[in-house]
Amino acid sequence: MPYIFLRIRHILRFMPFILFFILAVHSLYARDITIIVEDIELDMPLEGAIVRVEGGASGGAEKATDEDGKAVFAVPDNRQVRLQIAYPGYENAIFIAPPAAPNATEDATFTVGLRLSGGADLENRELVIEAQRPGASETKTGRSVAISGDDLARTAEIGVIEDVMTSIKLLPGVGYTGMFNAMPSIRGGEPGDLTAVFDGFYIENPYHWGGGVSIFDPRMVQSAQLSHGVFSARYGHTISGLLEITGRKPEPFDVELELGLSSSAANLNVSYPLFGKGGVMIMGKATYWDPFVSLAKLAVDEVNYIKIAPYIRSAGFGANYRFTQNLEWTMFGFIGGDGVGAFYNNPLEYDGMAMHTNFDFEWFNLQGFLITGLIFNPKPDMALKASFGGGFLRTNLHGFIDYDLTAPYSDDFLDLFENKTILYPSGVSITDKTYTVDTTMFADMVDTTANYQARTDYDWDVGKGFLFAAGVQGLYARYALEEHDQAVLETSGAFLTFNDGTTVSTYPAYYNMPYTYNNSIANQSLTTSAYSLLEYASPKKRFGGELGFRLDHLLFIGKDFTLQTLPSLNPRLNLDWHIARNAGVFDSITATIGSGLFSSITDNISSIQSEDGVDALGLKQNRSWTSIAGIKLDFLGFSVNVEGYYKYVFDRAYSTLVTDSASQTIVIERKFDGEGRIWGVDFMLQKANSRYWDGWISYSFNWARYRNPSSSTYTADWFYPEFHRFHNLNLVLNIKPLRSFTITTRFGFASGAPKTVVGGISWYPVIVLDENKMLVDIIQKYKRENFYSDTERDGFALTWDVKASFFAYSRPGRGQIEVYIAIENILATLETRRRNTSFNSYTGKEDQGSNAASYQLPIPMLSIGFRWTY
């Protein structure tokens, strides 16, 4: 069937399925396929993941996975099947199951691995931002890349969700993530390393849907600046990069009104002037999938499994006022929420197993911030900026799953017990050919963060090309977490003991028992920073440089303990040379070198407790030493920028989960001795904004290796992280044959990410205990060893999006109308990102597909947008 839908109602029917937790439908077709969803790092099944079949005769079918991460679908034999998988705290995934093999007599099983996202691994990142004395963002070799104006509008205002991060992901040094992942790796850094700043205010969690999209709607943003070099000492709290967002300012003389409508959301911006000295501005955004889900419930019973349609609601308020020529006041506030809810109840039978599952899930996330500041020029050569703000974040999660499972023993397993008496565990015998598992799991969590920030920045133009700057900053945060979970814990270390009448023998086994986790956290942190720097620009700016020093310190207070870091001193030096100006075809040739130290605090330290065993001075900040060299050439309306960099990461925080076999509990071990070595080259060729065409092409090569010396896994030695890709290529091209018509196309290529090597499949006995550690039964399961490989990679990724914009202008030039049609993910059918086959942990049957998901949609997506500006 064609993938470009001709009717908006068809597009909207698929919109909710793009993100999280929608339908669960079971139909009968020629074959069954079993999907197993697991954590790709821990190789653990994910219960309650939502799996949905997209398109085709079986399109719309959706189910929640069981205890073993499994969901079964009936699908046609003669065609491939595209499935979307979602799980709270993880990246959305797409998997393509191939057609049935010729003469196949057995149903197929596939395993899909999900990666953590948002605040979960959350996975992570690497950028950098160049602070400015009150002013706009700018692109500066060796420091930052900025995007604003038409470039931002053309690349961000497109698709089912309009997002500034869509533009950022097209810049050099930014790793590939797919459509619905706003947390890229920057220059080899962990995706969670990216720090975002809005008008100087550090944002605790700048994401909706757990990292699927950012909170930065392009209509509330004037410019965005990504710094992934040796950026100014004015900013810190990151070892990989900083994203600095400059908010839109109200128009001081005219009323402005902007209305935007697209296939999935509506925006409204209003700006009103204040006597020519400032203005106020109100912005709002809302997705509107709810009505379409409600209509679908009238026609399809299974849609009633959706309790709350996926949504985003956000609003912003900005104001500024210039009291005098030398004194200006600014303010900006934001509040936004997102959520989803689903309910599922369904019996299933497959592979000789019978299961009944009852699943209930709700997620709600609310965040906001308010910042205000003064900019004062006591003298023409001085600038003083003071700002203060506060923000909050509250996430509520409720999940419940109850299932009953009956499965068969294999003949080999039954042979193990034949003609033998079981001495341990006592009181059990294997007489039936099947076993039963009855499990109830739940998760209830309320996670709240409140933070308050203040900073003062002082700039003084000393004269003769020198500028001195200094500042102090403070960030206070309170963390509160209430968590009550019940899951199933499976650990090794058990042994079956037999007596065959003549000898006593043993056989290795695993324990399986309910695990209850209750956690209450109330922590506080105070981060204080100070910096000073000296900038120099020679006459005619032939030579320039910046030498800065930054000091960061963290004090952390828990219920019954206090921790702190040693102050981190971060010197930074940048030197710039204008080699030539107006030399032949070259307008300018500039070279840059820089080196500096950076520090940051890992987000997950907010959950540290006294039993984690961290010493009073054992807490460390993540550190990195970054060096960079670059050259920029401007000629004939083009700009070429090439940068090479090396980064050494040390004192990197990481944690491991260790199972205490004696107490059957999980213990968190926190370490601060992680290392990383990263180097690479970024290239960007950009055509300046022109009448008929413009755009850019960027290419990045990255080599990144990490190690966790205290780990008991393969990560104790140097390894490529799972998010690593050697090559990333992006092309943005704007074609403007008419003033009223523009075609924007985005093309991306990324080489494969690491994949593991797997061994053979073997079965093992499992001793099932109840919550009191009393024997329940002995069951059979299957396992397979996984091995890290330096050389194995999955397939490459391709993306291609096209947007056609039509403009109309009023005669006085005050009004403008834009209508666009966009197709995203045009190359979806060329999906090549496959990983290892996996297996059914209860039958041992190997899948015909792969265990990795791609984080793209499996079909092209059509969107239509309208914007009216006055």
Short mmCIF file of N, CA, C and O in Angstrom, two decimals, residues 217-310:
data_model
loop_
_atom_site.label_atom_id
_atom_site.label_comp_id
_atom_site.label_asym_id
_atom_site.label_seq_id
_atom_site.Cartn_x
_atom_site.Cartn_y
_atom_site.Cartn_z
N ASP A 217 9.88 25.00 21.60
CA ASP A 217 9.11 25.21 20.39
C ASP A 217 9.79 26.31 19.58
O ASP A 217 10.19 27.34 20.13
N PRO A 218 9.96 26.13 18.25
CA PRO A 218 10.69 27.13 17.46
C PRO A 218 10.06 28.52 17.50
O PRO A 218 10.74 29.52 17.28
N ARG A 219 8.75 28.60 17.81
CA ARG A 219 8.10 29.91 17.82
C ARG A 219 8.36 30.69 19.10
O ARG A 219 7.98 31.85 19.20
N MET A 220 8.99 30.05 20.11
CA MET A 220 9.37 30.79 21.31
C MET A 220 10.87 31.06 21.35
O MET A 220 11.38 31.60 22.32
N VAL A 221 11.57 30.72 20.26
CA VAL A 221 13.04 30.81 20.24
C VAL A 221 13.49 31.78 19.17
O VAL A 221 13.05 31.72 18.02
N GLN A 222 14.39 32.69 19.56
CA GLN A 222 14.99 33.62 18.60
C GLN A 222 16.18 32.97 17.91
O GLN A 222 16.36 33.08 16.70
N SER A 223 17.03 32.30 18.68
CA SER A 223 18.20 31.63 18.12
C SER A 223 18.63 30.52 19.06
O SER A 223 18.30 30.51 20.25
N ALA A 224 19.38 29.58 18.50
CA ALA A 224 19.91 28.46 19.29
C ALA A 224 21.39 28.33 18.97
O ALA A 224 21.79 28.42 17.81
N GLN A 225 22.18 28.13 19.99
CA GLN A 225 23.63 28.04 19.83
C GLN A 225 24.15 26.77 20.50
O GLN A 225 23.91 26.54 21.68
N LEU A 226 24.79 25.94 19.71
CA LEU A 226 25.38 24.71 20.20
C LEU A 226 26.88 24.88 20.28
O LEU A 226 27.54 25.09 19.27
N SER A 227 27.42 24.78 21.49
CA SER A 227 28.86 24.92 21.66
C SER A 227 29.46 23.56 21.93
O SER A 227 29.11 22.90 22.89
N HIS A 228 30.34 23.13 21.06
CA HIS A 228 30.99 21.84 21.24
C HIS A 228 32.50 21.95 21.05
O HIS A 228 33.15 21.05 20.55
N GLY A 229 33.01 23.11 21.45
CA GLY A 229 34.45 23.32 21.43
C GLY A 229 34.91 23.79 22.80
O GLY A 229 34.34 23.45 23.82
N VAL A 230 35.97 24.61 22.80
CA VAL A 230 36.47 25.18 24.05
C VAL A 230 35.73 26.49 24.26
O VAL A 230 36.16 27.55 23.83
N PHE A 231 34.58 26.40 24.91
CA PHE A 231 33.74 27.58 25.03
C PHE A 231 34.11 28.40 26.26
O PHE A 231 34.90 27.99 27.10
N SER A 232 33.48 29.55 26.36
CA SER A 232 33.83 30.55 27.35
C SER A 232 33.66 30.03 28.78
O SER A 232 32.79 29.20 29.08
N ALA A 233 34.49 30.56 29.69
CA ALA A 233 34.40 30.21 31.11
C ALA A 233 33.14 30.78 31.75
O ALA A 233 32.85 30.46 32.91
N ARG A 234 32.37 31.57 31.03
CA ARG A 234 31.12 32.09 31.57
C ARG A 234 30.14 30.96 31.92
O ARG A 234 29.30 31.11 32.79
N TYR A 235 30.24 29.87 31.18
CA TYR A 235 29.31 28.76 31.38
C TYR A 235 30.04 27.48 31.76
O TYR A 235 31.19 27.26 31.38
N GLY A 236 29.33 26.61 32.50
CA GLY A 236 29.89 25.34 32.93
C GLY A 236 28.81 24.29 33.06
O GLY A 236 27.84 24.28 32.31
N HIS A 237 29.00 23.38 34.03
CA HIS A 237 28.06 22.31 34.32
C HIS A 237 27.89 21.34 33.15
O HIS A 237 26.83 20.75 32.97
N THR A 238 28.92 21.18 32.34
CA THR A 238 28.90 20.20 31.27
C THR A 238 30.32 19.87 30.85
O THR A 238 31.20 20.74 30.89
N ILE A 239 30.54 18.61 30.49
CA ILE A 239 31.85 18.22 29.94
C ILE A 239 31.73 17.92 28.45
O ILE A 239 32.73 17.64 27.80
N SER A 240 30.51 17.95 27.92
CA SER A 240 30.35 17.64 26.53
C SER A 240 29.73 18.72 25.70
O SER A 240 30.00 18.81 24.54
N GLY A 241 28.88 19.51 26.23
CA GLY A 241 28.32 20.55 25.41
C GLY A 241 27.22 21.32 26.08
O GLY A 241 26.62 20.87 27.04
N LEU A 242 26.96 22.47 25.53
CA LEU A 242 25.94 23.37 26.06
C LEU A 242 25.07 23.84 24.91
O LEU A 242 25.57 24.21 23.85
N LEU A 243 23.77 23.80 25.11
CA LEU A 243 22.82 24.35 24.15
C LEU A 243 22.22 25.61 24.74
O LEU A 243 21.48 25.55 25.72
N GLU A 244 22.56 26.74 24.15
CA GLU A 244 22.07 28.02 24.67
C GLU A 244 20.93 28.51 23.79
O GLU A 244 21.11 28.78 22.60
N ILE A 245 19.77 28.65 24.40
CA ILE A 245 18.58 29.12 23.71
C ILE A 245 18.33 30.58 24.08
O ILE A 245 18.27 30.93 25.26
N THR A 246 18.17 31.40 23.07
CA THR A 246 17.80 32.80 23.28
C THR A 246 16.32 32.95 22.94
O THR A 246 15.89 32.66 21.82
N GLY A 247 15.53 33.35 23.93
CA GLY A 247 14.09 33.46 23.72
C GLY A 247 13.70 34.65 22.88
O GLY A 247 14.44 35.65 22.77
N ARG A 248 12.55 34.56 22.25
CA ARG A 248 12.04 35.67 21.45
C ARG A 248 11.69 36.85 22.34
O ARG A 248 11.23 36.68 23.47
N LYS A 249 11.92 38.02 21.82
CA LYS A 249 11.62 39.25 22.55
C LYS A 249 10.40 39.93 21.95
O LYS A 249 10.19 39.91 20.74
N PRO A 250 9.57 40.55 22.78
CA PRO A 250 8.40 41.26 22.25
C PRO A 250 8.83 42.44 21.37
O PRO A 250 9.89 43.05 21.56
N GLU A 251 7.98 42.77 20.41
CA GLU A 251 8.20 43.91 19.54
C GLU A 251 7.82 45.19 20.29
O GLU A 251 6.71 45.31 20.80
N PRO A 252 8.74 46.18 20.43
CA PRO A 252 8.45 47.37 21.26
C PRO A 252 7.53 48.40 20.61
O PRO A 252 7.05 49.31 21.30
N PHE A 253 7.25 48.28 19.28
CA PHE A 253 6.47 49.33 18.63
C PHE A 253 5.18 48.83 18.00
O PHE A 253 4.25 49.62 17.82
N ASP A 254 5.10 47.56 17.66
CA ASP A 254 3.94 47.07 16.93
C ASP A 254 3.32 45.86 17.64
O ASP A 254 4.01 45.10 18.32
N VAL A 255 2.02 45.69 17.42
CA VAL A 255 1.33 44.49 17.87
C VAL A 255 1.65 43.37 16.89
O VAL A 255 1.59 43.56 15.67
N GLU A 256 1.99 42.21 17.41
CA GLU A 256 2.26 41.05 16.57
C GLU A 256 1.35 39.90 16.99
O GLU A 256 1.13 39.67 18.17
N LEU A 257 0.83 39.22 15.99
CA LEU A 257 -0.04 38.07 16.24
C LEU A 257 0.37 36.95 15.30
O LEU A 257 0.55 37.17 14.10
N GLU A 258 0.53 35.77 15.85
CA GLU A 258 0.92 34.62 15.04
C GLU A 258 0.09 33.41 15.44
O GLU A 258 0.00 33.06 16.61
N LEU A 259 -0.52 32.81 14.44
CA LEU A 259 -1.33 31.62 14.66
C LEU A 259 -0.78 30.50 13.80
O LEU A 259 -0.59 30.67 12.59
N GLY A 260 -0.50 29.37 14.41
CA GLY A 260 0.03 28.23 13.69
C GLY A 260 -0.81 26.99 13.92
O GLY A 260 -1.20 26.68 15.05
N LEU A 261 -1.13 26.31 12.85
CA LEU A 261 -1.89 25.06 12.92
C LEU A 261 -1.15 24.01 12.08
O LEU A 261 -0.71 24.31 10.97
N SER A 262 -1.03 22.82 12.60
CA SER A 262 -0.44 21.73 11.85
C SER A 262 -1.28 20.48 12.04
O SER A 262 -2.33 20.52 12.69
N SER A 263 -0.83 19.39 11.47
CA SER A 263 -1.61 18.15 11.52
C SER A 263 -1.82 17.64 12.93
O SER A 263 -2.72 16.83 13.17
N SER A 264 -1.00 18.10 13.87
CA SER A 264 -1.09 17.52 15.22
C SER A 264 -1.07 18.54 16.34
O SER A 264 -1.21 18.15 17.49
N ALA A 265 -0.88 19.84 16.05
CA ALA A 265 -0.75 20.81 17.13
C ALA A 265 -1.21 22.18 16.67
O ALA A 265 -1.32 22.46 15.48
N ALA A 266 -1.46 23.04 17.66
CA ALA A 266 -1.82 24.43 17.41
C ALA A 266 -0.95 25.34 18.26
O ALA A 266 -0.63 25.00 19.41
N ASN A 267 -0.54 26.47 17.69
CA ASN A 267 0.27 27.47 18.39
C ASN A 267 -0.36 28.83 18.27
O ASN A 267 -0.93 29.17 17.23
N LEU A 268 -0.23 29.63 19.33
CA LEU A 268 -0.71 31.00 19.30
C LEU A 268 0.28 31.88 20.04
O LEU A 268 0.61 31.62 21.19
N ASN A 269 0.78 32.93 19.36
CA ASN A 269 1.71 33.90 19.96
C ASN A 269 1.13 35.30 19.78
O ASN A 269 0.70 35.67 18.68
N VAL A 270 1.13 36.07 20.87
CA VAL A 270 0.66 37.45 20.83
C VAL A 270 1.71 38.33 21.50
O VAL A 270 2.15 38.03 22.62
N SER A 271 2.09 39.41 20.82
CA SER A 271 3.06 40.36 21.37
C SER A 271 2.45 41.75 21.34
O SER A 271 1.88 42.17 20.33
N TYR A 272 2.59 42.48 22.48
CA TYR A 272 2.00 43.81 22.59
C TYR A 272 3.06 44.79 23.08
O TYR A 272 3.76 44.52 24.06
N PRO A 273 3.20 45.95 22.40
CA PRO A 273 4.27 46.89 22.78
C PRO A 273 3.93 47.69 24.04
O PRO A 273 2.76 47.85 24.40
N LEU A 274 4.98 48.16 24.70
CA LEU A 274 4.84 49.01 25.88
C LEU A 274 5.54 50.33 25.62
O LEU A 274 6.72 50.51 25.92
N PHE A 275 4.82 51.25 24.99
CA PHE A 275 5.27 52.64 24.83
C PHE A 275 6.61 52.75 24.11
O PHE A 275 7.38 53.68 24.35
N GLY A 276 6.92 51.81 23.23
CA GLY A 276 8.17 51.86 22.49
C GLY A 276 9.39 51.52 23.32
O GLY A 276 10.52 51.63 22.82
N LYS A 277 9.21 51.08 24.56
CA LYS A 277 10.35 50.76 25.42
C LYS A 277 10.42 49.28 25.78
O LYS A 277 11.30 48.87 26.55
N GLY A 278 9.55 48.50 25.23
CA GLY A 278 9.53 47.07 25.53
C GLY A 278 8.22 46.46 25.10
O GLY A 278 7.54 46.99 24.20
N GLY A 279 7.86 45.37 25.71
CA GLY A 279 6.62 44.73 25.33
C GLY A 279 6.37 43.49 26.17
O GLY A 279 7.19 43.09 27.01
N VAL A 280 5.21 42.92 25.96
CA VAL A 280 4.85 41.66 26.61
C VAL A 280 4.44 40.67 25.51
O VAL A 280 3.93 41.07 24.45
N MET A 281 4.64 39.41 25.78
CA MET A 281 4.35 38.39 24.79
C MET A 281 3.81 37.14 25.50
O MET A 281 4.32 36.73 26.54
N ILE A 282 2.78 36.55 24.91
CA ILE A 282 2.17 35.32 25.42
C ILE A 282 2.22 34.27 24.32
O ILE A 282 1.89 34.56 23.16
N MET A 283 2.62 33.07 24.68
CA MET A 283 2.73 31.98 23.71
C MET A 283 2.06 30.74 24.27
O MET A 283 2.12 30.48 25.48
N GLY A 284 1.44 29.96 23.41
CA GLY A 284 0.81 28.73 23.83
C GLY A 284 0.88 27.66 22.76
O GLY A 284 0.89 27.96 21.56
N LYS A 285 0.94 26.40 23.19
CA LYS A 285 0.99 25.28 22.25
C LYS A 285 0.19 24.13 22.84
O LYS A 285 0.24 23.87 24.04
N ALA A 286 -0.54 23.41 21.98
CA ALA A 286 -1.31 22.24 22.42
C ALA A 286 -1.39 21.24 21.29
O ALA A 286 -1.67 21.60 20.14
N THR A 287 -1.11 19.99 21.60
CA THR A 287 -1.42 18.92 20.66
C THR A 287 -2.89 18.56 20.81
O THR A 287 -3.47 18.76 21.87
N TYR A 288 -3.49 18.04 19.75
CA TYR A 288 -4.93 17.75 19.82
C TYR A 288 -5.25 16.38 19.21
O TYR A 288 -6.06 16.25 18.30
N TRP A 289 -4.60 15.37 19.77
CA TRP A 289 -4.93 14.00 19.37
C TRP A 289 -6.16 13.47 20.12
O TRP A 289 -6.76 12.49 19.68
N ASP A 290 -6.54 14.08 21.21
CA ASP A 290 -7.64 13.58 22.02
C ASP A 290 -8.96 13.43 21.24
O ASP A 290 -9.61 12.38 21.34
N PRO A 291 -9.40 14.42 20.46
CA PRO A 291 -10.68 14.25 19.75
C PRO A 291 -10.67 13.07 18.78
O PRO A 291 -11.68 12.38 18.63
N PHE A 292 -9.53 12.85 18.13
CA PHE A 292 -9.47 11.78 17.15
C PHE A 292 -9.48 10.41 17.83
O PHE A 292 -10.05 9.46 17.31
N VAL A 293 -8.86 10.33 18.98
CA VAL A 293 -8.92 9.07 19.74
C VAL A 293 -10.35 8.83 20.20
O VAL A 293 -10.86 7.70 20.15
N SER A 294 -11.04 9.88 20.65
CA SER A 294 -12.43 9.74 21.09
C SER A 294 -13.33 9.27 19.95
O SER A 294 -14.20 8.41 20.14
N LEU A 295 -13.13 9.81 18.75
CA LEU A 295 -13.92 9.38 17.61
C LEU A 295 -13.62 7.93 17.25
O LEU A 295 -14.52 7.16 16.90
N ALA A 296 -12.34 7.56 17.35
CA ALA A 296 -11.96 6.19 17.02
C ALA A 296 -12.60 5.19 17.98
O ALA A 296 -12.90 4.06 17.61
N LYS A 297 -12.83 5.61 19.23
CA LYS A 297 -13.45 4.71 20.21
C LYS A 297 -14.87 4.32 19.80
O LYS A 297 -15.36 3.26 20.21
N LEU A 298 -15.53 5.17 19.01
CA LEU A 298 -16.88 4.87 18.57
C LEU A 298 -16.90 3.76 17.53
O LEU A 298 -17.91 3.07 17.35
N ALA A 299 -15.77 3.60 16.81
CA ALA A 299 -15.73 2.64 15.72
C ALA A 299 -14.94 1.38 16.05
O ALA A 299 -15.23 0.31 15.53
N VAL A 300 -13.93 1.50 16.92
CA VAL A 300 -13.05 0.37 17.22
C VAL A 300 -13.02 0.16 18.72
O VAL A 300 -12.59 1.04 19.48
N ASP A 301 -13.49 -1.00 19.17
CA ASP A 301 -13.57 -1.27 20.61
C ASP A 301 -12.20 -1.21 21.27
O ASP A 301 -12.06 -0.73 22.40
N GLU A 302 -11.17 -1.71 20.56
CA GLU A 302 -9.85 -1.80 21.18
C GLU A 302 -9.26 -0.44 21.51
O GLU A 302 -8.37 -0.33 22.35
N VAL A 303 -9.74 0.62 20.84
CA VAL A 303 -9.22 1.95 21.14
C VAL A 303 -9.58 2.37 22.56
O VAL A 303 -8.97 3.26 23.14
N ASN A 304 -10.56 1.70 23.13
CA ASN A 304 -10.93 2.02 24.51
C ASN A 304 -9.82 1.68 25.49
O ASN A 304 -9.89 2.04 26.66
N TYR A 305 -8.78 0.93 25.03
CA TYR A 305 -7.64 0.67 25.89
C TYR A 305 -6.87 1.96 26.17
O TYR A 305 -6.07 2.03 27.10
N ILE A 306 -7.08 2.99 25.37
CA ILE A 306 -6.42 4.27 25.58
C ILE A 306 -7.21 5.05 26.62
O ILE A 306 -8.33 5.49 26.36
N LYS A 307 -6.63 5.26 27.77
CA LYS A 307 -7.29 6.06 28.80
C LYS A 307 -7.02 7.55 28.59
O LYS A 307 -7.89 8.39 28.75
N ILE A 308 -5.75 7.87 28.26
CA ILE A 308 -5.34 9.26 28.06
C ILE A 308 -4.51 9.31 26.78
O ILE A 308 -3.46 8.65 26.69
N ALA A 309 -4.96 10.03 25.78
CA ALA A 309 -4.20 10.14 24.54
C ALA A 309 -2.90 10.90 24.79
O ALA A 309 -2.86 11.82 25.62
N PRO A 310 -1.82 10.54 24.10
CA PRO A 310 -0.56 11.28 24.27
C PRO A 310 -0.78 12.78 23.99
O PRO A 310 -1.44 13.14 23.02
#
